[in-house]
Amino acid sequence: MFIKAARIFAVCCGLAVLIFSVLRDIHYDKEFPGDLRNRIVGARMIEDGHSPYFYKWRKGDGLRYYDPTNFDTVKPSACTSTPFIHHLLRPLADQPQAKISQYWLVLEYLILTAMTLFAFYHATTRGQKWAVLAIALLFLLTNAWKCQVSHGQTYLLIPAFATVLFACLRRRENIGWALLGGLAAACMMLIRPYAVLFFLPLLLHLRTFPRKWLLAFLIPGLLLTGWIITSRWEYSLWQDYARMLQEHLKIAQDLPHDIQYNEPDPHYPHWEGIDQAITRDAMAHTLSKVYSENGNIFVLYRLLLHRKLPVAALAVLSLGTILTLTTLFYRRNCTPRPGSTASDLTRMAIFGFCLYMIADLFSPIYRHQYYTVQWIFPLLLAGSIWSPRWRTWYIAMAAGLLLSIIHLPFLKMANTVGEYMILLALLAISGLSPENISRKSRQ
């Protein structure tokens, strides 16, 4: 009787969280998700045959390229996504901005729902299924999700493609799954090139894949790479993207950078379905404030030691950390046989994503709270393999999630502390914990 009542209470709480989150996020949409606009402008400019990475609005350009967040005194534009992201958004780009924003909000919830359902059915026990649902609902309350939605960011696409890739890696009997998995992998790397780190631990699994499957898996990536290299226009976009990153790196690291005069914002009161008066009123009466922290290693180094960490040292530390963890993982996890369990592959995927996120944390360019929305992929996978054996690490993971939700003035950098706790817990769950080591030694 008590267990049944507890389940009913949990379901009621879950529905309350879901309803509140949806209403809150609809309100955020009225506040104008600004970062989505620069991606739409970038998609439109590429569609029209222009590079968006150093564009600044001028009188006479009209509303098509207007972005109220792109008026400043720096050389690079507000477009910081890869050309591939802009290509993905082109089917939506010619719609009014207000409509695009609404479509994007629906798409974000569809992505999260699909990822949660996949992890739910990937779980094998009732406890694991409850863990997946609890993680998904808690994640809706985090500042990571709130920042993703309120800014109209696109970082949710990385865990989405990672989920598709992981689903395909589990299906080795069909070449179609290999092609789809290869496409998802290529999309991940074309959105964030250092997502290639995700595949380091999966090299342990190479011998368990049929050769034809692996060859088919490589085809989408090779085709997309060939398109970028052979297309003069596409190649020039990626060159501009690299130059733009260098300029933003200089700005973030307080290095000498160009200052230029740009046209002032005309402050259009109405444009593409957006009423600025309604936007300002929505921001003044927001349902839940959004808090953001910069969790980069170089930021923490400066806060703790009051010194700048050189970019070269940052790169060396990043590479050293990734190589050290990968070596430990290889030494402590024997090469799986063809009959390896789904749990083995799951832990490898979690570890691989941790490597990618470690590179993200070592980025020399400020990473805001919406970057942490990417953790949803390994968190859901971790929930799907929950085990009492790793109870300590799951408690640490839950504590990290809770710290990602709260914002208390007396608790400094709580969201950042929560993110690093999540990283530590996931590394342990993926195969670097003492429990895993002792279990391997007994086998």
XYZ file of C-alpha atoms in Angstrom:
443
model
C 0.000 0.000 0.000
C 2.780 2.397 0.949
C 4.708 1.631 -2.260
C 1.612 2.245 -4.377
C 0.983 5.575 -2.632
C 4.626 6.566 -3.130
C 4.360 5.841 -6.855
C 1.173 7.880 -7.177
C 2.864 10.756 -5.348
C 5.911 10.497 -7.632
C 3.710 10.555 -10.745
C 1.835 13.620 -9.453
C 5.119 15.409 -8.721
C 6.423 14.504 -12.171
C 3.305 15.870 -13.875
C 3.551 19.073 -11.823
C 7.207 19.545 -12.873
C 6.344 18.893 -16.520
C 3.383 21.299 -16.583
C 5.352 24.031 -14.803
C 8.314 23.588 -17.157
C 6.176 23.783 -20.294
C 4.384 26.936 -19.083
C 7.719 28.493 -18.045
C 9.323 27.721 -21.391
C 6.367 29.095 -23.359
C 6.864 32.296 -21.398
C 10.595 32.263 -22.236
C 9.635 32.111 -25.897
C 7.809 35.423 -25.487
C 11.020 36.948 -24.079
C 12.778 36.503 -27.477
C 15.385 33.689 -27.543
C 18.190 35.866 -28.913
C 20.813 33.284 -29.842
C 18.417 31.518 -32.192
C 18.200 34.732 -34.206
C 21.909 34.824 -35.082
C 21.706 31.247 -36.337
C 18.698 32.078 -38.483
C 20.461 35.152 -39.881
C 23.491 32.976 -40.597
C 21.319 30.409 -42.386
C 19.715 33.150 -44.490
C 23.049 34.704 -45.401
C 24.518 31.364 -46.488
C 21.348 30.704 -48.479
C 21.870 34.080 -50.201
C 25.544 33.382 -50.911
C 27.121 35.477 -48.109
C 29.405 34.498 -45.220
C 27.831 35.419 -41.860
C 30.910 35.304 -39.618
C 32.033 38.930 -39.899
C 28.769 40.501 -40.960
C 27.476 43.662 -39.273
C 24.078 45.116 -40.113
C 23.977 48.292 -42.211
C 21.228 50.723 -43.124
C 19.399 49.421 -46.123
C 19.884 45.753 -45.252
C 16.329 45.525 -44.000
C 14.928 42.958 -41.579
C 16.192 39.802 -43.265
C 19.624 40.067 -41.609
C 18.585 42.159 -38.617
C 19.779 40.795 -35.257
C 19.479 43.052 -32.189
C 22.268 41.076 -30.452
C 24.809 41.831 -33.205
C 25.410 45.520 -32.515
C 28.758 46.032 -30.790
C 32.307 47.242 -31.445
C 34.028 43.928 -32.189
C 34.993 42.552 -35.585
C 33.340 39.091 -35.577
C 29.574 38.763 -35.746
C 27.297 37.062 -33.238
C 27.181 33.994 -35.535
C 29.398 31.465 -33.744
C 27.951 28.177 -35.019
C 29.563 26.005 -37.666
C 28.337 26.275 -41.264
C 26.696 22.880 -40.799
C 24.347 24.211 -38.077
C 23.250 26.977 -40.433
C 22.592 24.409 -43.157
C 20.439 22.380 -40.763
C 18.323 25.464 -40.014
C 17.794 26.492 -43.627
C 14.409 24.712 -43.950
C 13.106 27.017 -41.188
C 15.096 30.133 -42.057
C 12.590 31.879 -44.343
C 9.785 31.795 -41.779
C 9.154 34.845 -39.509
C 11.370 34.782 -36.427
C 8.434 34.504 -34.002
C 7.206 31.355 -35.787
C 10.707 29.862 -35.941
C 11.080 30.371 -32.204
C 7.830 28.508 -31.534
C 8.819 25.642 -33.831
C 12.192 25.415 -32.117
C 10.618 25.172 -28.655
C 8.418 22.284 -29.829
C 11.449 20.601 -31.404
C 13.423 20.899 -28.155
C 10.702 19.072 -26.241
C 10.385 16.433 -28.967
C 14.141 15.808 -28.798
C 14.120 15.486 -25.008
C 11.066 13.212 -25.134
C 12.644 10.957 -27.764
C 15.906 10.712 -25.802
C 14.024 9.901 -22.589
C 11.899 7.226 -24.282
C 14.988 5.637 -25.794
C 16.752 5.499 -22.411
C 13.541 4.253 -20.767
C 13.295 1.290 -23.158
C 17.050 0.740 -22.976
C 16.645 0.210 -19.201
C 15.887 -3.345 -18.125
C 14.672 -3.039 -14.522
C 11.898 -1.029 -12.917
C 14.414 0.898 -10.833
C 16.372 1.886 -13.941
C 13.222 3.086 -15.698
C 12.270 5.213 -12.686
C 15.810 6.611 -12.630
C 15.558 7.658 -16.299
C 12.239 9.435 -15.732
C 13.524 11.163 -12.580
C 16.639 12.424 -14.385
C 14.618 13.775 -17.334
C 12.172 15.618 -15.071
C 14.894 17.029 -12.831
C 16.795 18.188 -15.882
C 13.841 20.352 -16.928
C 14.426 22.377 -13.742
C 18.157 22.935 -14.279
C 19.625 26.229 -15.373
C 21.177 24.272 -18.245
C 17.753 23.537 -19.746
C 16.373 26.971 -18.864
C 19.326 28.651 -20.604
C 18.990 26.373 -23.637
C 15.336 27.339 -24.067
C 15.444 31.002 -23.056
C 18.413 31.739 -25.341
C 17.157 29.592 -28.206
C 20.417 27.643 -28.238
C 21.272 24.619 -30.376
C 23.492 22.600 -28.006
C 20.717 20.049 -27.513
C 21.495 18.763 -31.014
C 24.768 17.179 -29.849
C 23.145 14.791 -27.312
C 20.340 14.186 -29.821
C 22.753 12.960 -32.495
C 24.735 11.063 -29.845
C 21.552 9.187 -28.922
C 20.911 8.251 -32.561
C 24.531 7.140 -32.894
C 24.374 5.027 -29.740
C 21.127 3.393 -30.867
C 22.777 2.457 -34.175
C 25.895 1.081 -32.490
C 23.678 -1.451 -30.745
C 22.292 -2.689 -34.087
C 25.011 -4.398 -36.089
C 22.917 -6.773 -38.143
C 21.892 -4.237 -40.787
C 23.923 -1.927 -43.055
C 21.123 0.659 -42.854
C 21.854 1.174 -39.158
C 25.537 1.654 -40.004
C 24.737 4.376 -42.540
C 22.398 6.152 -40.097
C 24.957 5.872 -37.288
C 27.699 7.203 -39.551
C 25.494 10.147 -40.497
C 24.785 10.926 -36.833
C 28.507 10.713 -36.032
C 29.357 13.046 -38.914
C 26.681 15.517 -37.769
C 28.149 15.551 -34.245
C 31.633 16.383 -35.538
C 30.387 18.985 -38.016
C 28.606 20.751 -35.161
C 31.505 20.410 -32.683
C 34.683 19.079 -34.390
C 36.253 17.825 -31.155
C 33.261 15.504 -30.688
C 35.656 13.029 -32.332
C 36.853 12.362 -28.752
C 33.593 10.502 -28.163
C 34.958 7.634 -30.253
C 38.202 7.019 -28.328
C 36.823 4.403 -25.889
C 34.668 2.874 -28.622
C 37.852 1.766 -30.374
C 37.789 -1.077 -27.844
C 34.691 -2.317 -29.628
C 36.054 -2.254 -33.191
C 36.751 -5.970 -33.405
C 33.166 -6.760 -32.423
C 31.729 -4.975 -35.477
C 31.403 -6.673 -38.874
C 33.809 -5.170 -41.417
C 30.999 -4.315 -43.858
C 29.184 -2.494 -41.073
C 32.254 -0.379 -40.288
C 32.831 0.471 -43.948
C 29.197 1.555 -44.320
C 29.498 3.580 -41.100
C 32.353 5.616 -42.631
C 30.538 6.455 -45.884
C 28.427 9.471 -44.676
C 31.427 11.106 -43.005
C 33.635 10.632 -46.056
C 30.959 12.040 -48.372
C 30.369 15.122 -46.195
C 34.122 15.694 -45.813
C 34.571 15.395 -49.570
C 31.758 17.915 -50.116
C 33.412 20.454 -47.781
C 36.877 20.025 -49.314
C 35.817 20.078 -52.967
C 33.246 22.877 -52.714
C 35.048 26.216 -52.888
C 32.083 27.975 -51.264
C 31.720 25.488 -48.419
C 35.457 25.407 -47.769
C 35.567 29.221 -47.603
C 32.764 29.185 -45.016
C 34.767 26.846 -42.780
C 37.833 29.079 -43.210
C 35.782 32.091 -42.137
C 34.432 30.080 -39.207
C 37.992 29.278 -38.052
C 39.022 32.945 -38.324
C 35.929 33.990 -36.369
C 36.843 31.563 -33.556
C 40.324 33.044 -33.355
C 38.856 36.531 -32.962
C 36.458 35.407 -30.230
C 39.336 33.625 -28.491
C 41.252 36.917 -28.384
C 38.233 38.649 -26.869
C 37.673 35.950 -24.235
C 41.352 35.848 -23.261
C 41.757 39.663 -23.154
C 44.286 39.555 -25.979
C 44.731 42.439 -28.458
C 41.820 42.425 -30.889
C 40.331 44.731 -33.489
C 37.748 47.323 -32.538
C 35.552 48.818 -35.227
C 32.623 51.180 -35.588
C 29.402 49.427 -36.507
C 25.985 50.810 -37.306
C 23.801 51.523 -34.244
C 20.773 49.355 -33.571
C 17.688 50.976 -35.179
C 15.542 49.364 -32.427
C 12.662 48.288 -34.610
C 9.532 48.125 -32.404
C 7.963 45.399 -34.575
C 9.764 42.891 -36.758
C 8.993 39.366 -38.004
C 6.134 38.842 -35.546
C 8.068 40.163 -32.543
C 6.666 43.100 -30.570
C 9.436 44.620 -28.462
C 6.956 46.049 -25.935
C 5.513 42.575 -25.318
C 9.038 41.151 -25.096
C 10.089 43.699 -22.464
C 6.917 43.050 -20.446
C 7.486 39.274 -20.596
C 11.077 39.721 -19.379
C 9.886 41.907 -16.510
C 7.372 39.260 -15.408
C 9.346 36.085 -16.061
C 8.149 32.913 -14.336
C 11.649 31.790 -13.370
C 14.917 33.691 -13.531
C 17.715 32.167 -15.592
C 21.171 32.042 -14.022
C 24.347 31.370 -15.911
C 27.942 30.653 -14.892
C 31.153 30.232 -16.861
C 32.507 26.862 -15.796
C 35.667 26.890 -17.941
C 38.898 25.674 -16.389
C 40.599 28.982 -17.198
C 37.816 30.878 -15.387
C 38.148 28.721 -12.256
C 41.943 29.045 -12.392
C 41.649 32.831 -12.491
C 39.079 32.913 -9.670
C 41.112 30.648 -7.392
C 44.670 31.807 -8.149
C 44.027 35.321 -9.481
C 46.251 34.619 -12.483
C 45.686 34.050 -16.176
C 46.185 30.560 -17.562
C 47.929 30.831 -20.959
C 46.061 29.316 -23.901
C 49.000 26.997 -24.675
C 49.011 25.696 -21.082
C 45.252 25.202 -21.307
C 45.676 23.082 -24.439
C 48.443 20.983 -22.858
C 46.381 20.395 -19.709
C 43.345 19.424 -21.780
C 45.289 16.954 -23.910
C 47.087 15.534 -20.871
C 43.854 15.009 -18.942
C 42.129 13.297 -21.869
C 45.101 11.030 -22.618
C 45.517 10.091 -18.942
C 41.846 9.197 -18.494
C 41.762 7.286 -21.779
C 44.851 5.288 -20.779
C 43.271 4.436 -17.411
C 40.072 3.387 -19.123
C 41.918 1.133 -21.537
C 43.969 -0.467 -18.779
C 41.028 -1.042 -16.447
C 38.534 -2.271 -19.013
C 39.476 -5.396 -20.905
C 38.676 -5.550 -24.596
C 35.079 -6.774 -24.966
C 34.297 -9.958 -26.838
C 31.599 -10.204 -29.495
C 29.168 -11.272 -26.777
C 29.740 -8.136 -24.687
C 26.742 -6.812 -22.818
C 24.751 -3.670 -23.610
C 25.981 -2.297 -20.289
C 29.598 -2.443 -21.544
C 28.770 -0.401 -24.638
C 26.693 2.013 -22.547
C 29.563 2.665 -20.156
C 31.912 3.239 -23.088
C 29.484 5.762 -24.581
C 29.224 7.568 -21.222
C 33.013 7.707 -20.903
C 33.440 8.887 -24.490
C 30.969 11.707 -23.939
C 32.818 12.665 -20.747
C 36.015 13.043 -22.804
C 34.175 15.342 -25.189
C 32.813 17.414 -22.294
C 36.261 17.641 -20.691
C 37.532 19.246 -23.901
C 34.508 21.552 -23.671
C 35.449 22.546 -20.116
C 39.002 23.334 -21.250
C 37.728 25.634 -24.002
C 39.504 29.029 -24.052
C 36.213 30.702 -25.060
C 33.587 31.374 -22.381
C 31.038 28.586 -22.082
C 27.725 29.673 -20.610
C 25.178 27.559 -18.759
C 23.455 26.336 -21.904
C 26.591 24.327 -22.760
C 25.761 22.009 -19.854
C 22.509 20.877 -21.512
C 24.730 18.406 -23.364
C 25.057 16.308 -20.185
C 21.528 14.990 -20.714
C 22.815 12.197 -22.992
C 25.203 10.503 -20.508
C 22.864 11.239 -17.593
C 19.987 9.367 -19.225
C 22.300 6.503 -20.178
C 23.594 6.338 -16.612
C 20.020 6.170 -15.363
C 19.302 3.290 -17.743
C 22.033 1.129 -16.129
C 21.402 2.128 -12.506
C 22.716 -0.417 -10.025
C 22.834 -0.471 -6.207
C 26.513 -1.389 -6.578
C 27.279 2.189 -7.630
C 24.825 3.839 -5.207
C 27.470 6.301 -3.941
C 28.164 7.638 -7.423
C 24.490 7.949 -8.275
C 23.953 9.959 -5.106
C 26.826 12.236 -6.201
C 25.243 12.538 -9.654
C 21.877 13.431 -8.126
C 23.546 16.017 -5.891
C 25.206 17.521 -8.967
C 21.830 17.759 -10.683
C 20.301 19.472 -7.654
C 23.176 21.970 -7.538
C 22.478 22.678 -11.215
C 18.934 23.649 -10.279
C 19.441 25.936 -7.306
C 20.954 29.405 -7.193
C 21.717 30.700 -3.707
C 23.726 33.930 -3.295
C 25.793 32.498 -0.428
C 26.658 29.345 -2.408
C 29.162 30.506 -4.996
C 29.349 28.788 -8.396
C 26.832 26.115 -7.326
C 25.925 25.207 -10.910
C 29.600 24.800 -11.820
C 30.272 22.652 -8.751
C 27.254 20.572 -9.739
C 28.593 20.106 -13.278
C 31.967 18.874 -12.046
C 30.235 16.506 -9.613
C 28.243 15.097 -12.528
C 31.470 14.645 -14.499
C 33.169 12.828 -11.609
C 30.173 10.570 -11.001
C 29.819 9.676 -14.687
C 33.520 8.892 -14.994
C 33.166 6.533 -12.031
C 30.029 4.887 -13.376
C 31.598 4.476 -16.805
C 34.412 2.299 -15.516
C 36.952 4.273 -13.505
C 35.450 3.695 -10.050
C 37.040 1.407 -7.424
C 33.920 -0.781 -7.593
C 34.456 -1.410 -11.292
C 38.170 -2.052 -10.806
C 37.618 -4.610 -8.042
C 34.854 -6.288 -10.043
C 37.201 -6.644 -13.041
C 39.924 -8.135 -10.864
C 37.537 -10.784 -9.513
C 36.498 -11.907 -12.988
